[in-house]
XYZ file of C-alpha atoms in Angstrom:
384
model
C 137.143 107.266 109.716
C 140.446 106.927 108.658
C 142.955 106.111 111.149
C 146.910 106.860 111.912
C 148.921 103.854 113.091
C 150.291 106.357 115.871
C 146.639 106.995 116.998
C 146.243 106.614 120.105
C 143.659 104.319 119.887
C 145.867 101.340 117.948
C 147.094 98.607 119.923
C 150.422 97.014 118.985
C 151.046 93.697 121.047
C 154.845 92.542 121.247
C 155.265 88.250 121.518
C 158.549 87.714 123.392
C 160.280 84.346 123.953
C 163.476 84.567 124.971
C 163.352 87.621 127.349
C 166.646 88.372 127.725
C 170.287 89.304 125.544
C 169.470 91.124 122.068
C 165.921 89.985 121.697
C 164.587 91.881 124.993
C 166.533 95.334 123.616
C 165.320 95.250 120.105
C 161.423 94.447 122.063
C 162.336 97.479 124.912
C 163.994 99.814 122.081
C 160.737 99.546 120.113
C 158.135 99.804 123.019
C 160.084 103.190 123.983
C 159.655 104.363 120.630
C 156.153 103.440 119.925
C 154.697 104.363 123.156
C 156.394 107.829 122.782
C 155.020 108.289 119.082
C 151.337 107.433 120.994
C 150.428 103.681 120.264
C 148.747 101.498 123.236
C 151.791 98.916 123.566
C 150.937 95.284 125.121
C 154.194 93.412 125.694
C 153.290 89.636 126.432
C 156.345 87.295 127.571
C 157.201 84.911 130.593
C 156.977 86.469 133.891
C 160.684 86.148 134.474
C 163.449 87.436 133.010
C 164.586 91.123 132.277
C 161.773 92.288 129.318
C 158.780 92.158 131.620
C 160.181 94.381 134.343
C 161.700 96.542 131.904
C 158.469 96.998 129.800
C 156.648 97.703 132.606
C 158.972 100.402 133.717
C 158.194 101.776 130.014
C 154.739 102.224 130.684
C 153.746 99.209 128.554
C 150.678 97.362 129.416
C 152.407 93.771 130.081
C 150.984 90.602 130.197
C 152.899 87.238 131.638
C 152.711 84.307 128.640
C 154.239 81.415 130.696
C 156.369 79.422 127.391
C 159.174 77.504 127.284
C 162.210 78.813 124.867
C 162.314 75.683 122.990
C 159.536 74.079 121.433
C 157.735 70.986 123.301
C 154.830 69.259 124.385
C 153.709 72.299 125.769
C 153.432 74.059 122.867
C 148.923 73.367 122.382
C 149.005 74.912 126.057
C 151.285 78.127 125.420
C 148.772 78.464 122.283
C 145.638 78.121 123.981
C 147.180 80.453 126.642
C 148.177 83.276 124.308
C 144.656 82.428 121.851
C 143.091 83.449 125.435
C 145.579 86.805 125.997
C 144.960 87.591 122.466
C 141.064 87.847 123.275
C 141.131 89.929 126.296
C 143.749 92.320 124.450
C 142.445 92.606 120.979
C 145.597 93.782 119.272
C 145.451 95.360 115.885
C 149.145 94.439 114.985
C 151.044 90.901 116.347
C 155.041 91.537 116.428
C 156.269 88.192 117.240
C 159.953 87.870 118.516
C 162.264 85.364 118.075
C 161.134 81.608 116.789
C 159.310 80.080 120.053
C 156.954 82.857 120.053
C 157.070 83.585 116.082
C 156.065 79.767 115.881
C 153.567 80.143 119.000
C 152.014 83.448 118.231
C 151.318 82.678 113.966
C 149.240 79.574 115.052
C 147.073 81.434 117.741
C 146.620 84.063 115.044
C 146.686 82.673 112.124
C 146.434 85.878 110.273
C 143.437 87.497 111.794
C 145.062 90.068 112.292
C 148.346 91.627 110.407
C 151.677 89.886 111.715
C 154.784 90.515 111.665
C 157.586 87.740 112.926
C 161.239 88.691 113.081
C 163.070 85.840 113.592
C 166.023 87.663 115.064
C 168.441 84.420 113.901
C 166.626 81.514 112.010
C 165.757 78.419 114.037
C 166.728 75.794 111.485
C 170.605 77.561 112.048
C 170.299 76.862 115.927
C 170.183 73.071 115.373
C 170.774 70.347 113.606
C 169.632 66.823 112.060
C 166.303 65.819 112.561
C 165.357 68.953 114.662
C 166.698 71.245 111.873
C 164.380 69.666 108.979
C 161.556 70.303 111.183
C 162.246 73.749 112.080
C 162.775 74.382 108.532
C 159.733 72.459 107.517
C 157.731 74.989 110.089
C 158.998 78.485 108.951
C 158.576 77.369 105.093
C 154.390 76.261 106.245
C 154.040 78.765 108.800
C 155.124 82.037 106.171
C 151.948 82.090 105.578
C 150.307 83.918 108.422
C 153.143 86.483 108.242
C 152.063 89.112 106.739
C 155.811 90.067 107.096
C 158.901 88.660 108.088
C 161.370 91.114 109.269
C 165.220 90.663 108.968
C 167.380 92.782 110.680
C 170.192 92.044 108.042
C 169.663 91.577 103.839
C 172.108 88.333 104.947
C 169.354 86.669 107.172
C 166.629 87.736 104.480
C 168.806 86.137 101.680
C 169.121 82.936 104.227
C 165.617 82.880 104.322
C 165.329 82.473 100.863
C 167.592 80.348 99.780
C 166.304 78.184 102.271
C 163.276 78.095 101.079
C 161.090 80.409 103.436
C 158.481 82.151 100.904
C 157.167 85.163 102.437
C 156.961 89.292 101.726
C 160.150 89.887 103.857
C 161.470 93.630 105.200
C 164.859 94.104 105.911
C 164.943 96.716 109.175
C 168.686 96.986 110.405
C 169.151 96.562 113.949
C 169.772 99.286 116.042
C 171.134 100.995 119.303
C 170.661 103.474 121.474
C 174.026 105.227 120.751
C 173.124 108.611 123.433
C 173.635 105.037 125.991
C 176.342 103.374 124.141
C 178.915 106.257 123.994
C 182.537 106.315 124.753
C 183.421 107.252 128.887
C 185.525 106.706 131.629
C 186.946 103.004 131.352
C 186.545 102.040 134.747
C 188.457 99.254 134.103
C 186.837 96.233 135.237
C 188.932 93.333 135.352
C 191.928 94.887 134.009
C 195.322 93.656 135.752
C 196.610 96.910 135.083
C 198.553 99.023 132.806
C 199.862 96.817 129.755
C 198.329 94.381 129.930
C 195.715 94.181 127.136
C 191.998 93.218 127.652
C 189.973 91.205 124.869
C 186.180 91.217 125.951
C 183.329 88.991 124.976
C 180.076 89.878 125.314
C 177.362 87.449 124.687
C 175.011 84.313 126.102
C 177.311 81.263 127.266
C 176.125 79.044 124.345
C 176.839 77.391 121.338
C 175.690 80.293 118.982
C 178.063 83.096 120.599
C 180.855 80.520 120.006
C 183.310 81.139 123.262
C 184.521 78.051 123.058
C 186.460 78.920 119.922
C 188.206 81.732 121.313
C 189.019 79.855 124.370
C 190.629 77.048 121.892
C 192.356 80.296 120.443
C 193.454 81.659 123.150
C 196.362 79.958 124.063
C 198.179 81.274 120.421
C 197.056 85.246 121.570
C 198.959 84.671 125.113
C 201.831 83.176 122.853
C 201.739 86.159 120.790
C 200.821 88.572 123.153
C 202.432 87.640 126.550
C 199.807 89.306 129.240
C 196.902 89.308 127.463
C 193.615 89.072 129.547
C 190.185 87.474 128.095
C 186.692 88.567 130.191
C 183.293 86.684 129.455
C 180.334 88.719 130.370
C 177.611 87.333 130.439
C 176.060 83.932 131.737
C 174.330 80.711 129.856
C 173.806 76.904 129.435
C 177.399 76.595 128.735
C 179.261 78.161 131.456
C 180.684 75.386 133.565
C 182.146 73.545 130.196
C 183.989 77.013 129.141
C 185.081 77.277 132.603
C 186.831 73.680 132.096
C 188.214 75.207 128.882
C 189.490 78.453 130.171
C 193.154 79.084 131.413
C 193.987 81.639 134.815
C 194.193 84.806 132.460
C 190.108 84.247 131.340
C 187.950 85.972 133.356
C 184.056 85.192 133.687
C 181.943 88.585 134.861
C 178.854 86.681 134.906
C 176.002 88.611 133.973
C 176.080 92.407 134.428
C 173.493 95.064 134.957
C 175.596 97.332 132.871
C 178.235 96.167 130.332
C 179.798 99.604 129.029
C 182.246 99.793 131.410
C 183.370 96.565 129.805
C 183.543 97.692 126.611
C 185.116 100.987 127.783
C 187.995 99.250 129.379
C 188.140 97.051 126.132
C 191.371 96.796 123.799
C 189.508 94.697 121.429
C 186.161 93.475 121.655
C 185.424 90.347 120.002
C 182.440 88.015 119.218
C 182.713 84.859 117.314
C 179.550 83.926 116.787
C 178.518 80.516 114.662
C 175.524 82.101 113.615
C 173.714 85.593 113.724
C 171.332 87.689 112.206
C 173.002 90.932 113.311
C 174.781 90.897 116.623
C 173.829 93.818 118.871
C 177.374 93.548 120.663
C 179.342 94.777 118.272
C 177.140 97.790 117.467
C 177.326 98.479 121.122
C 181.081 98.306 121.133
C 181.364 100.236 118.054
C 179.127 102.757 119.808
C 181.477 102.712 122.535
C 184.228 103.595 120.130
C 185.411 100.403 120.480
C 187.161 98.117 117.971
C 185.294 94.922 117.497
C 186.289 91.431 115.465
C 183.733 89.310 114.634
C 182.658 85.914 112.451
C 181.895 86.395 108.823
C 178.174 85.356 109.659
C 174.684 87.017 108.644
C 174.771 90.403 109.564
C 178.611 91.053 110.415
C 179.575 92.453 107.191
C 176.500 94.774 106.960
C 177.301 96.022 110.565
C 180.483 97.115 110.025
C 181.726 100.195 107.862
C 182.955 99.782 104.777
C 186.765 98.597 104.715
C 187.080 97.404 108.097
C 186.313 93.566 106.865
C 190.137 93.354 106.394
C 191.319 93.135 109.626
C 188.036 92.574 111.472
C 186.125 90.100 109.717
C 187.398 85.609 110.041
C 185.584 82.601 109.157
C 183.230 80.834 112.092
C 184.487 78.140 113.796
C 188.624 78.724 113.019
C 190.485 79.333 116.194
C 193.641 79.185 114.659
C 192.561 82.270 111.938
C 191.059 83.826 115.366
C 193.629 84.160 117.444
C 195.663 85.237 114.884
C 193.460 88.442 113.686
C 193.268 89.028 117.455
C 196.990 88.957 118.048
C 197.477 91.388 114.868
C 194.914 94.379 116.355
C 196.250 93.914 120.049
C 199.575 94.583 118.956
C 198.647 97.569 116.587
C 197.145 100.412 118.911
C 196.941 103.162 115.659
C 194.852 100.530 113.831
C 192.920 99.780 116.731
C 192.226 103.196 117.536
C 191.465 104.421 113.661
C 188.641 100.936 113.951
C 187.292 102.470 117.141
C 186.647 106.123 115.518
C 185.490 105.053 112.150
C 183.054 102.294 114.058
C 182.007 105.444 116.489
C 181.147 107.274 113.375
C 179.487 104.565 111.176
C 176.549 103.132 114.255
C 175.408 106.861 114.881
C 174.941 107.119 110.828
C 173.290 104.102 110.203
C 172.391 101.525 113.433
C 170.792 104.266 115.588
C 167.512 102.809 117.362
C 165.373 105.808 116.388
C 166.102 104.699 112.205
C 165.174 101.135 113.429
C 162.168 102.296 114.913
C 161.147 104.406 112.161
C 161.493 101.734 109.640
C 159.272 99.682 111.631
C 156.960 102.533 112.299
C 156.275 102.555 108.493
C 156.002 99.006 108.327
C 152.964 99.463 110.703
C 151.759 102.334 108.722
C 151.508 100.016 105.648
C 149.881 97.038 107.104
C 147.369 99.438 109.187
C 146.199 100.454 105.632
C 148.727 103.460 105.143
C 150.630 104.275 102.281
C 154.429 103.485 102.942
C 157.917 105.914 102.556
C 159.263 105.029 98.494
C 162.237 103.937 100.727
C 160.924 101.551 102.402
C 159.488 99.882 99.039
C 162.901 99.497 97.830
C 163.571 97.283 100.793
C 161.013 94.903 100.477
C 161.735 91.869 98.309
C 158.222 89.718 97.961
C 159.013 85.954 97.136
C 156.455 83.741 96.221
């Protein structure tokens, strides 16, 4: 008998490592979805962290998959481990999350069943040297035994290729729940008070989210904007060295249960990443009716609306082009204001979870053996 990939009797099984930040709302934002259009959802990740309490919450069946984030000599034990979790769950669709558990969960597969890995960010962009040609060398050999690779932007797809990676890739915007990310009350956390302008970053202390080139700009803004205030939320591997960085007027909130009262009380929200596939912060912000600025990296061109790459759009890694673009919106509230309603505008049009979901929903439908939406044809580029 012919089945629909929202009976209830398919099984979808989510592979999660990291657990936390943009990966573990993409995973939750897709679980709420599919377990409300019917399917049996299995979310396997470390115990730890916020995607297996959160899943649970859901109604998901979840399943603890002790792995490392980064690849290691653990890696034939996390297999074994999740060959094991595979058996006693019997999935009829593998959506693997993130590298670790893309790279983990194709070799315990190995195709047996139809895959999907979204890399959510390539690997070989997170390092460099000898580690990069390896990562590389993996996602070009382990293609393969994706049936498909899912790119949240057509910049991380075209990455993808040019790098190399030959595989039937989907591009599937990311999305956001935009009934949560709305605009409110500011609340005004960590605001010094009326005046005095607050720039907020929102993101994982690391490398990738690339604080440590705002800090470097931030001396020019408080030239150029006497007053100016600078909040970090969230936390990561590199907070104490941007705490050595930062002057009195940065503020770190740490990690926060909630962060829209920080874009709320936001002037600007900025993130200047080194490398994304599509940030979720600025969609959030946008949401928020927030203006954001963010690095010309995969993704950030597609997430914005149309025009708004003039004044909030600068190349990676340039603190001096930084701080300048975030000197000219602080001291321009019309602009800043005009971003904030046009951004409002564009997210609930076109980055709204329940599109995101539904493009993955027919994604499923396909690989279950379903015919697929003309539209989401069009999207597909196969590269072989």
């Amino acid at each position: 008998m012919h089945r629909s990939a929202t009976d209830p009797g398919r099984r979808v099984l989510h592979l999660a490592q990291p657990v936390g930040g943009g990966v573990a709302r993409v995973v939750l934002d897709l679980t709420k979805a599919q377990l409300t259009a019917g399917l049996r959802v299995t979310v396997a990740c470390p115990p730890d962290g916020e995607l297996a309490g959160a899943a649970r919450e859901l109604g998901a069946d979840v399943r603890g998959w002790r792995a490392d984030r980064s690849p290691g000599a653990g890696l034939g034990d996390e297999v074994r481990r999740l060959g094991r979790l595979l058996d006693a769950v019997r999935p009829e669709l593998v959506h693997a999350h993130s590298a670790k558990a893309g790279l983990a969960g194709r070799l315990a597969v190995r195709g047996r069943v139809p895959t999907l890995f979204q890399p959510h960010a390539w690997s070989f962009e997170a390092v460099g040297g000898v580690t990069a040609a390896l990562a590389l060398r993996w996602e070009r050999w382990g293609a393969r035994w994706a049936h498909r690779v899912v790119c949240v932007s057509e910049a991380e797809r075209a990455t993808g290729v040019r790098a190399g990676i030959r595989a039937r890739y989907a591009v599937v915007p990311n999305g956001i729940d935009t009934g949560h990310f709305a605009p409110g009350a500011p609340g005004a956390p960590g605001r010094s008070g009326p005046g005095a302008p607050l720039v907020v970053c929102v993101g994982r202390l690391c490398r990738q989210k690339g604080q440590d080139v705002l800090l470097r700009a931030w001396p020019e803004v408080l030239r150029r904007v006497p007053g100016a205030r600078l909040a970090l939320v969230g936390d990561g591997p590199d907070g104490a060295a941007l705490r050595r960085l930062a002057p009195a007027s940065v503020e770190f909130a740490g990690a926060v249960a909630d962060v829209r009262p920080w874009y709320r009380a936001a002037d600007l929200v900025v993130l200047p990443s080194r490398w994304e596939g599509m940030a979720l912060a600025p969609l959030e912000a946008m949401a928020c009716g927030r203006p954001v600025l963010v690095t010309d990296v995969d993704g950030a061109r597609e997430s914005l609306p149309p025009g708004h790459g003039e004044h909030c759009l600068v190349p990676p890694g340039r603190p001096g082009v930084l701080a300048g673009a975030v000197a000219a919106l602080l001291l321009d509230p019309e602009l800043r204001a005009s971003l904030g309603d046009r951004g409002r505008r564009h997210v609930q049009s076109t980055h709204d979870a329940r599109r995101s979901a539904q493009a993955v929903a027919e994604l499923y439908r396909e690989l279950l053996g379903e015919r697929p939406l003309m539209s989401f044809e069009r999207r597909e580029s196969i590269h072989s």
